[in-house]
Short mmCIF file of C-alpha atoms in Angstrom, two decimals:
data_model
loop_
_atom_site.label_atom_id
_atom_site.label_comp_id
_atom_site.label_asym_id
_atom_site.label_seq_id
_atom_site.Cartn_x
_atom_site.Cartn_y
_atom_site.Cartn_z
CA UNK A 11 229.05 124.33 -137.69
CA UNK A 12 227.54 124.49 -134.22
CA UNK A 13 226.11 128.21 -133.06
CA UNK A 14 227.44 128.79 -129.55
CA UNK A 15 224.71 129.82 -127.53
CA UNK A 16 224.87 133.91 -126.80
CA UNK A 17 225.70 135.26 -123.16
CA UNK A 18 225.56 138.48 -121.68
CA UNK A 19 228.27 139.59 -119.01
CA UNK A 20 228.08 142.95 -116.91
CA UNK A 21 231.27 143.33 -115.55
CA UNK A 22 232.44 146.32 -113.42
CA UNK A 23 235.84 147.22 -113.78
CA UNK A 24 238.90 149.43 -113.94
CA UNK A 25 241.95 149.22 -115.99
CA UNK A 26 244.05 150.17 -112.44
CA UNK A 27 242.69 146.83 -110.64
CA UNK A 28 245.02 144.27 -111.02
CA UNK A 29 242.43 141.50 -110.19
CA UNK A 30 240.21 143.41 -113.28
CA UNK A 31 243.02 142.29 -115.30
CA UNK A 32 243.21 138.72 -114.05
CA UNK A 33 239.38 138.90 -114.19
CA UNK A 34 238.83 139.85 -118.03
CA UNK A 35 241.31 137.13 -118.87
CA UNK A 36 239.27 134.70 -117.02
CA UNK A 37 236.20 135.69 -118.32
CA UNK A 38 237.69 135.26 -121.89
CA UNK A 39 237.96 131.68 -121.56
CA UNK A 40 234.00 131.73 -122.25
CA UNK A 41 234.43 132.17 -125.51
CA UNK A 42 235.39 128.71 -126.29
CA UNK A 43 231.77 127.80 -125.24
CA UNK A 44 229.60 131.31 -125.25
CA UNK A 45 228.85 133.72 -128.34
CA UNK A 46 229.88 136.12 -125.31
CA UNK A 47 228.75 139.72 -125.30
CA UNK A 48 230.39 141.75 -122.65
CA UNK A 49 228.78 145.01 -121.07
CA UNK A 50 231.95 146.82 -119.77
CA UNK A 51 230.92 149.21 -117.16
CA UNK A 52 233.85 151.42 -116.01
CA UNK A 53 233.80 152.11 -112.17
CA UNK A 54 236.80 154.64 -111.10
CA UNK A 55 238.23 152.95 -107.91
CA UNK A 56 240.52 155.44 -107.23
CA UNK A 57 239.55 158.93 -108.21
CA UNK A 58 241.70 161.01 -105.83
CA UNK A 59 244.65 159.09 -107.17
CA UNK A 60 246.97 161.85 -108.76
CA UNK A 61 247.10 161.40 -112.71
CA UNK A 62 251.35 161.75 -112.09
CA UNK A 63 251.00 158.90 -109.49
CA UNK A 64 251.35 158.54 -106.18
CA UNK A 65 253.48 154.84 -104.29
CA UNK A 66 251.37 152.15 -103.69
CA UNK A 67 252.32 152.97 -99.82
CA UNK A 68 249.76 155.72 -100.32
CA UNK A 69 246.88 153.60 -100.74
CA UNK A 70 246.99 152.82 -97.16
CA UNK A 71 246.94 149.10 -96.66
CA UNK A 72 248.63 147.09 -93.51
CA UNK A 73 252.12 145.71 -94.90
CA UNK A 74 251.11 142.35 -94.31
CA UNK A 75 247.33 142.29 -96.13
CA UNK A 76 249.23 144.12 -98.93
CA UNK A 77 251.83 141.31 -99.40
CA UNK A 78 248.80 138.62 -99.41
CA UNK A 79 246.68 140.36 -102.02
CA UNK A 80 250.27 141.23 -104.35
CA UNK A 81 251.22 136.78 -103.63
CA UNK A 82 247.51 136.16 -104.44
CA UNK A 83 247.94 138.29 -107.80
CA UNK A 84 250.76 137.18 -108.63
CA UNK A 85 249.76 133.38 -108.42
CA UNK A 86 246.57 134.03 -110.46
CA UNK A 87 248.93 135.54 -113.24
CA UNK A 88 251.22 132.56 -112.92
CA UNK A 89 248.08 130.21 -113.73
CA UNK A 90 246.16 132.75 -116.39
CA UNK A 91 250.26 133.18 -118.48
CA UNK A 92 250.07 136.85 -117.43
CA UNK A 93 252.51 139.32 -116.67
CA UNK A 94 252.70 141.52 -114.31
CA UNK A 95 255.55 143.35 -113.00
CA UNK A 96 256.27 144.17 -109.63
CA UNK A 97 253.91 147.31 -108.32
CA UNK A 98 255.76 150.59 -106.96
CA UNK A 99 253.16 153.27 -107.84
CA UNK A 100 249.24 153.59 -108.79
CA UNK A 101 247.66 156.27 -111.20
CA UNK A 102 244.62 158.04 -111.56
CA UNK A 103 242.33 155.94 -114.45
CA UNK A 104 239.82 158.70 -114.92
CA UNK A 105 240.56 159.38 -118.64
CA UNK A 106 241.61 156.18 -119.49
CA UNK A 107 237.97 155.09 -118.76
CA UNK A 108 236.99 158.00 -120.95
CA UNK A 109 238.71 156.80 -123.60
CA UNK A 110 237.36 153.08 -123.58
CA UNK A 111 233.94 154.15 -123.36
CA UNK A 112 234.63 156.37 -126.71
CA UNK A 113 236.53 154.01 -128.17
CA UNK A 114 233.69 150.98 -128.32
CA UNK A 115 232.08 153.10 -130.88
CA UNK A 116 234.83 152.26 -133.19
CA UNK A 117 234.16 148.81 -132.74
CA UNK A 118 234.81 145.86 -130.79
CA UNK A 119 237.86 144.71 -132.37
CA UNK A 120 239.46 148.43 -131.80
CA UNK A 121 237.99 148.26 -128.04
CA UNK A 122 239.16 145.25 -127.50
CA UNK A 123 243.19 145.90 -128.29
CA UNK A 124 242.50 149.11 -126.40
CA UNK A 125 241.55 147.17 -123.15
CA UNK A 126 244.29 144.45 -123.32
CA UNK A 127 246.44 147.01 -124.35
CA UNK A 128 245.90 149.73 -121.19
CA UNK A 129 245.76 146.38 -118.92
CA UNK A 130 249.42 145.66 -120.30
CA UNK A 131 250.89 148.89 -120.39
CA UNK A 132 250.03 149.12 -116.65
CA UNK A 133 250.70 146.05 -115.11
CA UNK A 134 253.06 144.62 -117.19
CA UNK A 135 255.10 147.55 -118.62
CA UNK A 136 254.29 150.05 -115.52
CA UNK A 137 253.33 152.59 -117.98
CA UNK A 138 251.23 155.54 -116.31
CA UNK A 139 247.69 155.42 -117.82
CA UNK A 140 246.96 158.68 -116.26
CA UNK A 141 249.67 160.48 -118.63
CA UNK A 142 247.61 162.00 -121.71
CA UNK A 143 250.47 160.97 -123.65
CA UNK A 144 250.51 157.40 -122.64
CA UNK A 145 247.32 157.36 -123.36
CA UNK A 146 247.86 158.59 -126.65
CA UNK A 147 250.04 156.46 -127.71
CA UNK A 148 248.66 153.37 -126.40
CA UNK A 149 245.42 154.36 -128.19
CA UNK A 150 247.47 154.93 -132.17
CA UNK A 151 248.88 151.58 -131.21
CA UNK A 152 245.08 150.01 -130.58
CA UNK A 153 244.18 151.47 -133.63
CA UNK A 154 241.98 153.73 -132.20
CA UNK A 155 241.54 157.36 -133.92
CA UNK A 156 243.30 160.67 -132.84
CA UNK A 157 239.78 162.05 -133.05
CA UNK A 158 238.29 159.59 -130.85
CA UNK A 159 240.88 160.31 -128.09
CA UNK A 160 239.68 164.20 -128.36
CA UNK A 161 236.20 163.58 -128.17
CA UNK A 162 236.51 161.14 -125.37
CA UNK A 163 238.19 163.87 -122.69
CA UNK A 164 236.14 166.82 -124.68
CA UNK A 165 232.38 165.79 -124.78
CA UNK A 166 230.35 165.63 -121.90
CA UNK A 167 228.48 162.45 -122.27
CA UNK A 168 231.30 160.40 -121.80
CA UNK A 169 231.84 161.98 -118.30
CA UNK A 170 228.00 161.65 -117.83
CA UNK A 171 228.38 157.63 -118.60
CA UNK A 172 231.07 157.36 -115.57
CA UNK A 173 227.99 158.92 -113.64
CA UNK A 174 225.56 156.66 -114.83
CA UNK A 175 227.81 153.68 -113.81
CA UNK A 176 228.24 154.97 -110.41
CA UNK A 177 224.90 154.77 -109.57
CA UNK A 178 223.94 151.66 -111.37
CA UNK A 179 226.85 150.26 -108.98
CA UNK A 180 225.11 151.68 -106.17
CA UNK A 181 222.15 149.78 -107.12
CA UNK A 182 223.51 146.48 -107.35
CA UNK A 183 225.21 147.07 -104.28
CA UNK A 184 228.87 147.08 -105.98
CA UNK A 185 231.57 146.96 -103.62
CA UNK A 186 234.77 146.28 -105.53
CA UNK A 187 235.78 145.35 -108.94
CA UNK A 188 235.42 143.11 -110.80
CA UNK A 189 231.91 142.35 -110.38
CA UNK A 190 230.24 140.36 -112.50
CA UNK A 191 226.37 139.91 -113.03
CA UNK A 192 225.50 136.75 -115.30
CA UNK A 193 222.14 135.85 -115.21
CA UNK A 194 221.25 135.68 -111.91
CA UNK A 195 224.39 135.93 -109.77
CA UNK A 196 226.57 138.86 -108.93
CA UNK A 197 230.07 137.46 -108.62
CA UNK A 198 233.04 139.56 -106.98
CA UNK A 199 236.17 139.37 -107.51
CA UNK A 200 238.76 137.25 -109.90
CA UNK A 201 236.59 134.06 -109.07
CA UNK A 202 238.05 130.95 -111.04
CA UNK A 203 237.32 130.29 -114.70
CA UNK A 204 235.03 127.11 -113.34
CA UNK A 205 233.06 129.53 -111.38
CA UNK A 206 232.21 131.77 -114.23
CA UNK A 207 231.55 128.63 -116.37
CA UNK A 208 228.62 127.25 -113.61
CA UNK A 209 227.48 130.72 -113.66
CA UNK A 210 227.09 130.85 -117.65
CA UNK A 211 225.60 127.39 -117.54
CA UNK A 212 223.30 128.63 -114.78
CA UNK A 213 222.26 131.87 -117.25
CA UNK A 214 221.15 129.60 -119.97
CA UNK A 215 219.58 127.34 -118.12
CA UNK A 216 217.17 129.89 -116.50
#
């Protein structure tokens, strides 16, 4: 049996950006070819979104640039097999970020359901991820402990890890998500699966 050679991705993300979603899916697709390890570095996009929600009106784009990005989305999904229902509202992600970061330490198996799961629930189900109890309940379903849910919004280092990722973004200049940083390159954006692949190749190659 051949060992697949390892690669380490940074990505910057948040569970509310829909091209985050299209963007871990992509990035996925490495592991046909990569022993992929994935540094998940959560970067709240929206923190003065209300956790009840607030209509995607509020976020203040032109009419017309929002209807490109949504037909732009919508095609990636189409090509990725990913659904995602039409978008009326937008949440605050703060503690769902909290609770991914906690939640690693369980594992990446139980991390992993977690993220596909909060991705889903959001896009596809247009669940509110900034309701405690959504978050709850996505998190028994993930397999992730009711005690790891209170530490995540109790303890302070979580909170101080958000912090920590907001400056390392500063640092590499992070605009939007997702970024990506493999190797060399800073990618932005839901690039195509080829582009991630010549950026992997590029990584190992030195």
């Amino acid at each position: 049996m051949t060992t697949k050679p390892e690669l380490l991705v940074t990505v910057f993300s948040d569970y509310i950006c829909p091209f985050c979603y299209i963007g871990s899916v992509r990035l996925d697709a490495l592991r046909e070819q990569f022993a992929l390890k994935v540094n998940w570095v959560s970067l709240e996009i929206h923190p003065d979104n209300p956790a009840q929600g607030r209509p995607v009106e509020e976020l203040g784009y032109p009419p017309e640039q929002w209807q490109q990005m949504m037909d732009a989305l919508y095609r990636m999904a189409r090509e990725e097999g990913v659904h995602i229902a039409e978008r009326s509202f937008t949440t605050n992600s703060h503690k769902a970020l909290l609770l991914a970061e906690a939640a690693e330490e369980e594992g990446q198996e139980i991390f992993y359901r977690l993220h596909n799961r909060l991705f889903e629930a959001y896009f596809g189900e247009r669940q509110n991820i900034g309701d405690d109890d959504v978050l709850r309940t996505l998190a028994r379903e993930s397999g992730v402990s009711d005690d790891t849910v209170a530490r995540a919004w109790r303890e302070e280092r979580y909170e101080q890890r958000l912090k920590t990722n907001l400056v390392a973004a500063a640092k590499l200049r992070v605009t939007g998500t997702p970024t990506y940083v493999i190797g060399k390159r800073v990618l932005v954006g839901a690039v195509p699966t080829a582009t991630l692949h010549d950026a992997a190749r590029q990584a190992r190659a030195g």
